[in-house]
């Protein structure tokens, strides 16, 4: 089970290069964020909000551990 705090910190600090998505197991989306610098910031902002609101589970569909 992945930790919400770790995911949120990774998303805030390294989200533009997809590290948060790699941590959660979404490797394809991680590569997309890496190549587009977080979707020009749009995907980056959406991911930070989704992780903060517990709306982004890990790849297996498990909620993030608090």
mmCIF file of N, CA and C in Angstrom:
data_model
loop_
_atom_site.group_PDB
_atom_site.id
_atom_site.type_symbol
_atom_site.label_atom_id
_atom_site.label_comp_id
_atom_site.label_asym_id
_atom_site.label_seq_id
_atom_site.Cartn_x
_atom_site.Cartn_y
_atom_site.Cartn_z
ATOM 1 N N UNK A 1 0.829 -1.174 0.000
ATOM 2 C CA UNK A 1 0.000 0.000 0.000
ATOM 3 C C UNK A 1 0.884 1.251 0.000
ATOM 4 N N UNK A 2 0.544 2.187 -0.848
ATOM 5 C CA UNK A 2 1.330 3.416 -0.991
ATOM 6 C C UNK A 2 0.858 4.464 0.016
ATOM 7 N N UNK A 3 1.778 5.306 0.437
ATOM 8 C CA UNK A 3 1.509 6.313 1.451
ATOM 9 C C UNK A 3 1.096 7.632 0.802
ATOM 10 N N UNK A 4 0.004 8.223 1.296
ATOM 11 C CA UNK A 4 -0.518 9.473 0.743
ATOM 12 C C UNK A 4 0.468 10.622 0.927
ATOM 13 N N UNK A 5 1.093 10.706 2.096
ATOM 14 C CA UNK A 5 2.023 11.804 2.363
ATOM 15 C C UNK A 5 3.210 11.764 1.408
ATOM 16 N N UNK A 6 3.760 10.577 1.199
ATOM 17 C CA UNK A 6 4.880 10.429 0.270
ATOM 18 C C UNK A 6 4.433 10.804 -1.140
ATOM 19 N N UNK A 7 3.265 10.320 -1.556
ATOM 20 C CA UNK A 7 2.755 10.619 -2.897
ATOM 21 C C UNK A 7 2.537 12.118 -3.075
ATOM 22 N N UNK A 8 2.001 12.777 -2.054
ATOM 23 C CA UNK A 8 1.749 14.210 -2.153
ATOM 24 C C UNK A 8 3.055 15.006 -2.218
ATOM 25 N N UNK A 9 4.030 14.641 -1.400
ATOM 26 C CA UNK A 9 5.327 15.330 -1.435
ATOM 27 C C UNK A 9 6.008 15.133 -2.790
ATOM 28 N N UNK A 10 5.979 13.898 -3.292
ATOM 29 C CA UNK A 10 6.570 13.639 -4.603
ATOM 30 C C UNK A 10 5.845 14.412 -5.693
ATOM 31 N N UNK A 11 4.522 14.496 -5.578
ATOM 32 C CA UNK A 11 3.745 15.217 -6.581
ATOM 33 C C UNK A 11 4.066 16.704 -6.568
ATOM 34 N N UNK A 12 4.179 17.284 -5.380
ATOM 35 C CA UNK A 12 4.467 18.717 -5.285
ATOM 36 C C UNK A 12 5.886 19.033 -5.765
ATOM 37 N N UNK A 13 6.854 18.228 -5.323
ATOM 38 C CA UNK A 13 8.255 18.531 -5.629
ATOM 39 C C UNK A 13 8.707 18.042 -7.006
ATOM 40 N N UNK A 14 8.250 16.855 -7.398
ATOM 41 C CA UNK A 14 8.752 16.249 -8.639
ATOM 42 C C UNK A 14 7.639 15.828 -9.607
ATOM 43 N N UNK A 15 6.452 16.360 -9.392
ATOM 44 C CA UNK A 15 5.307 15.979 -10.220
ATOM 45 C C UNK A 15 5.424 16.367 -11.674
ATOM 46 N N UNK A 16 6.149 17.436 -11.957
ATOM 47 C CA UNK A 16 6.267 17.858 -13.357
ATOM 48 C C UNK A 16 7.067 16.863 -14.189
ATOM 49 N N UNK A 17 7.856 16.023 -13.545
ATOM 50 C CA UNK A 17 8.605 15.004 -14.296
ATOM 51 C C UNK A 17 8.048 13.603 -14.052
ATOM 52 N N UNK A 18 6.843 13.509 -13.451
ATOM 53 C CA UNK A 18 6.132 12.243 -13.362
ATOM 54 C C UNK A 18 6.514 11.304 -12.237
ATOM 55 N N UNK A 19 7.350 11.729 -11.310
ATOM 56 C CA UNK A 19 7.806 10.847 -10.239
ATOM 57 C C UNK A 19 6.629 10.342 -9.398
ATOM 58 N N UNK A 20 5.622 11.189 -9.176
ATOM 59 C CA UNK A 20 4.457 10.777 -8.397
ATOM 60 C C UNK A 20 3.721 9.622 -9.061
ATOM 61 N N UNK A 21 3.562 9.684 -10.371
ATOM 62 C CA UNK A 21 2.874 8.610 -11.102
ATOM 63 C C UNK A 21 3.703 7.331 -11.126
ATOM 64 N N UNK A 22 5.008 7.450 -11.245
ATOM 65 C CA UNK A 22 5.861 6.257 -11.159
ATOM 66 C C UNK A 22 5.706 5.613 -9.787
ATOM 67 N N UNK A 23 5.688 6.402 -8.728
ATOM 68 C CA UNK A 23 5.529 5.892 -7.360
ATOM 69 C C UNK A 23 4.207 5.137 -7.202
ATOM 70 N N UNK A 24 3.137 5.641 -7.814
ATOM 71 C CA UNK A 24 1.829 5.010 -7.698
ATOM 72 C C UNK A 24 1.643 3.836 -8.661
ATOM 73 N N UNK A 25 2.602 3.614 -9.550
ATOM 74 C CA UNK A 25 2.541 2.473 -10.457
ATOM 75 C C UNK A 25 2.009 2.788 -11.840
ATOM 76 N N UNK A 26 1.702 4.031 -12.123
ATOM 77 C CA UNK A 26 1.201 4.439 -13.437
ATOM 78 C C UNK A 26 2.393 4.838 -14.308
ATOM 79 N N UNK A 27 3.101 3.844 -14.829
ATOM 80 C CA UNK A 27 4.337 4.111 -15.556
ATOM 81 C C UNK A 27 4.102 4.837 -16.877
ATOM 82 N N UNK A 28 3.043 4.497 -17.586
ATOM 83 C CA UNK A 28 2.740 5.170 -18.848
ATOM 84 C C UNK A 28 2.461 6.646 -18.660
ATOM 85 N N UNK A 29 1.662 6.958 -17.667
ATOM 86 C CA UNK A 29 1.356 8.357 -17.381
ATOM 87 C C UNK A 29 2.590 9.083 -16.849
ATOM 88 N N UNK A 30 3.441 8.369 -16.130
ATOM 89 C CA UNK A 30 4.694 8.960 -15.659
ATOM 90 C C UNK A 30 5.574 9.393 -16.814
ATOM 91 N N UNK A 31 5.648 8.550 -17.845
ATOM 92 C CA UNK A 31 6.449 8.882 -19.033
ATOM 93 C C UNK A 31 5.835 10.075 -19.762
ATOM 94 N N UNK A 32 4.506 10.102 -19.866
ATOM 95 C CA UNK A 32 3.841 11.230 -20.531
ATOM 96 C C UNK A 32 4.138 12.531 -19.794
ATOM 97 N N UNK A 33 4.041 12.494 -18.452
ATOM 98 C CA UNK A 33 4.334 13.700 -17.682
ATOM 99 C C UNK A 33 5.796 14.091 -17.818
ATOM 100 N N UNK A 34 6.674 13.117 -17.875
ATOM 101 C CA UNK A 34 8.103 13.390 -18.035
ATOM 102 C C UNK A 34 8.375 14.083 -19.363
ATOM 103 N N UNK A 35 7.780 13.582 -20.437
ATOM 104 C CA UNK A 35 8.033 14.137 -21.766
ATOM 105 C C UNK A 35 7.349 15.483 -22.010
ATOM 106 N N UNK A 36 6.252 15.750 -21.289
ATOM 107 C CA UNK A 36 5.511 17.000 -21.510
ATOM 108 C C UNK A 36 5.648 17.979 -20.347
ATOM 109 N N UNK A 37 6.558 17.679 -19.425
ATOM 110 C CA UNK A 37 6.751 18.516 -18.227
ATOM 111 C C UNK A 37 5.432 18.722 -17.479
ATOM 112 N N UNK A 38 4.801 17.604 -17.171
ATOM 113 C CA UNK A 38 3.550 17.664 -16.405
ATOM 114 C C UNK A 38 2.376 18.159 -17.219
ATOM 115 N N UNK A 39 2.404 17.866 -18.501
ATOM 116 C CA UNK A 39 1.319 18.345 -19.364
ATOM 117 C C UNK A 39 1.240 19.853 -19.350
ATOM 118 N N UNK A 40 2.418 20.482 -19.433
ATOM 119 C CA UNK A 40 2.552 21.949 -19.373
ATOM 120 C C UNK A 40 1.969 22.501 -18.081
ATOM 121 N N UNK A 41 2.044 21.709 -17.028
ATOM 122 C CA UNK A 41 1.588 22.150 -15.716
ATOM 123 C C UNK A 41 0.152 21.791 -15.393
ATOM 124 N N UNK A 42 -0.639 21.453 -16.394
ATOM 125 C CA UNK A 42 -2.056 21.155 -16.173
ATOM 126 C C UNK A 42 -2.226 19.827 -15.445
ATOM 127 N N UNK A 43 -1.605 18.769 -15.950
ATOM 128 C CA UNK A 43 -1.706 17.459 -15.307
ATOM 129 C C UNK A 43 -1.064 17.508 -13.918
ATOM 130 N N UNK A 44 0.002 18.278 -13.803
ATOM 131 C CA UNK A 44 0.676 18.448 -12.515
ATOM 132 C C UNK A 44 -0.292 18.986 -11.460
ATOM 133 N N UNK A 45 -0.994 20.053 -11.771
ATOM 134 C CA UNK A 45 -1.930 20.666 -10.823
ATOM 135 C C UNK A 45 -3.077 19.716 -10.506
ATOM 136 N N UNK A 46 -3.608 19.064 -11.519
ATOM 137 C CA UNK A 46 -4.706 18.118 -11.317
ATOM 138 C C UNK A 46 -4.270 16.975 -10.404
ATOM 139 N N UNK A 47 -3.067 16.447 -10.622
ATOM 140 C CA UNK A 47 -2.577 15.344 -9.793
ATOM 141 C C UNK A 47 -2.366 15.759 -8.341
ATOM 142 N N UNK A 48 -1.827 16.941 -8.110
ATOM 143 C CA UNK A 48 -1.640 17.418 -6.733
ATOM 144 C C UNK A 48 -2.994 17.503 -6.029
ATOM 145 N N UNK A 49 -3.982 18.042 -6.705
ATOM 146 C CA UNK A 49 -5.316 18.163 -6.110
ATOM 147 C C UNK A 49 -5.937 16.789 -5.878
ATOM 148 N N UNK A 50 -5.827 15.893 -6.852
ATOM 149 C CA UNK A 50 -6.419 14.549 -6.701
ATOM 150 C C UNK A 50 -5.778 13.769 -5.566
ATOM 151 N N UNK A 51 -4.470 13.860 -5.417
ATOM 152 C CA UNK A 51 -3.802 13.157 -4.323
ATOM 153 C C UNK A 51 -4.200 13.770 -2.984
ATOM 154 N N UNK A 52 -4.239 15.089 -2.908
ATOM 155 C CA UNK A 52 -4.607 15.770 -1.661
ATOM 156 C C UNK A 52 -6.038 15.433 -1.242
ATOM 157 N N UNK A 53 -6.926 15.202 -2.213
ATOM 158 C CA UNK A 53 -8.329 14.907 -1.919
ATOM 159 C C UNK A 53 -8.630 13.409 -1.873
ATOM 160 N N UNK A 54 -7.605 12.569 -1.914
ATOM 161 C CA UNK A 54 -7.763 11.110 -1.901
ATOM 162 C C UNK A 54 -8.583 10.584 -3.080
ATOM 163 N N UNK A 55 -8.417 11.174 -4.242
ATOM 164 C CA UNK A 55 -9.150 10.765 -5.439
ATOM 165 C C UNK A 55 -8.287 10.006 -6.444
ATOM 166 N N UNK A 56 -7.030 9.744 -6.100
ATOM 167 C CA UNK A 56 -6.132 9.042 -7.008
ATOM 168 C C UNK A 56 -5.587 7.799 -6.301
ATOM 169 N N UNK A 57 -6.150 6.619 -6.608
ATOM 170 C CA UNK A 57 -5.646 5.388 -5.986
ATOM 171 C C UNK A 57 -4.358 4.933 -6.654
ATOM 172 N N UNK A 58 -3.721 3.903 -6.093
ATOM 173 C CA UNK A 58 -2.544 3.348 -6.753
ATOM 174 C C UNK A 58 -2.990 2.489 -7.932
ATOM 175 N N UNK A 59 -2.048 1.926 -8.656
ATOM 176 C CA UNK A 59 -2.330 1.169 -9.881
ATOM 177 C C UNK A 59 -3.289 -0.005 -9.653
ATOM 178 N N UNK A 60 -3.223 -0.616 -8.456
ATOM 179 C CA UNK A 60 -4.082 -1.754 -8.148
ATOM 180 C C UNK A 60 -5.472 -1.330 -7.682
ATOM 181 N N UNK A 61 -5.720 -0.032 -7.596
ATOM 182 C CA UNK A 61 -7.018 0.466 -7.176
ATOM 183 C C UNK A 61 -7.160 0.650 -5.677
ATOM 184 N N UNK A 62 -6.073 0.467 -4.941
ATOM 185 C CA UNK A 62 -6.105 0.634 -3.487
ATOM 186 C C UNK A 62 -6.001 2.112 -3.125
ATOM 187 N N UNK A 63 -6.777 2.509 -2.126
ATOM 188 C CA UNK A 63 -6.684 3.887 -1.628
ATOM 189 C C UNK A 63 -5.320 4.082 -0.988
ATOM 190 N N UNK A 64 -4.840 5.305 -1.024
ATOM 191 C CA UNK A 64 -3.541 5.600 -0.435
ATOM 192 C C UNK A 64 -3.635 5.576 1.086
ATOM 193 N N UNK A 65 -2.615 5.010 1.708
ATOM 194 C CA UNK A 65 -2.550 4.924 3.170
ATOM 195 C C UNK A 65 -2.236 6.296 3.739
ATOM 196 N N UNK A 66 -2.906 6.645 4.825
ATOM 197 C CA UNK A 66 -2.697 7.973 5.424
ATOM 198 C C UNK A 66 -1.609 7.955 6.442
#
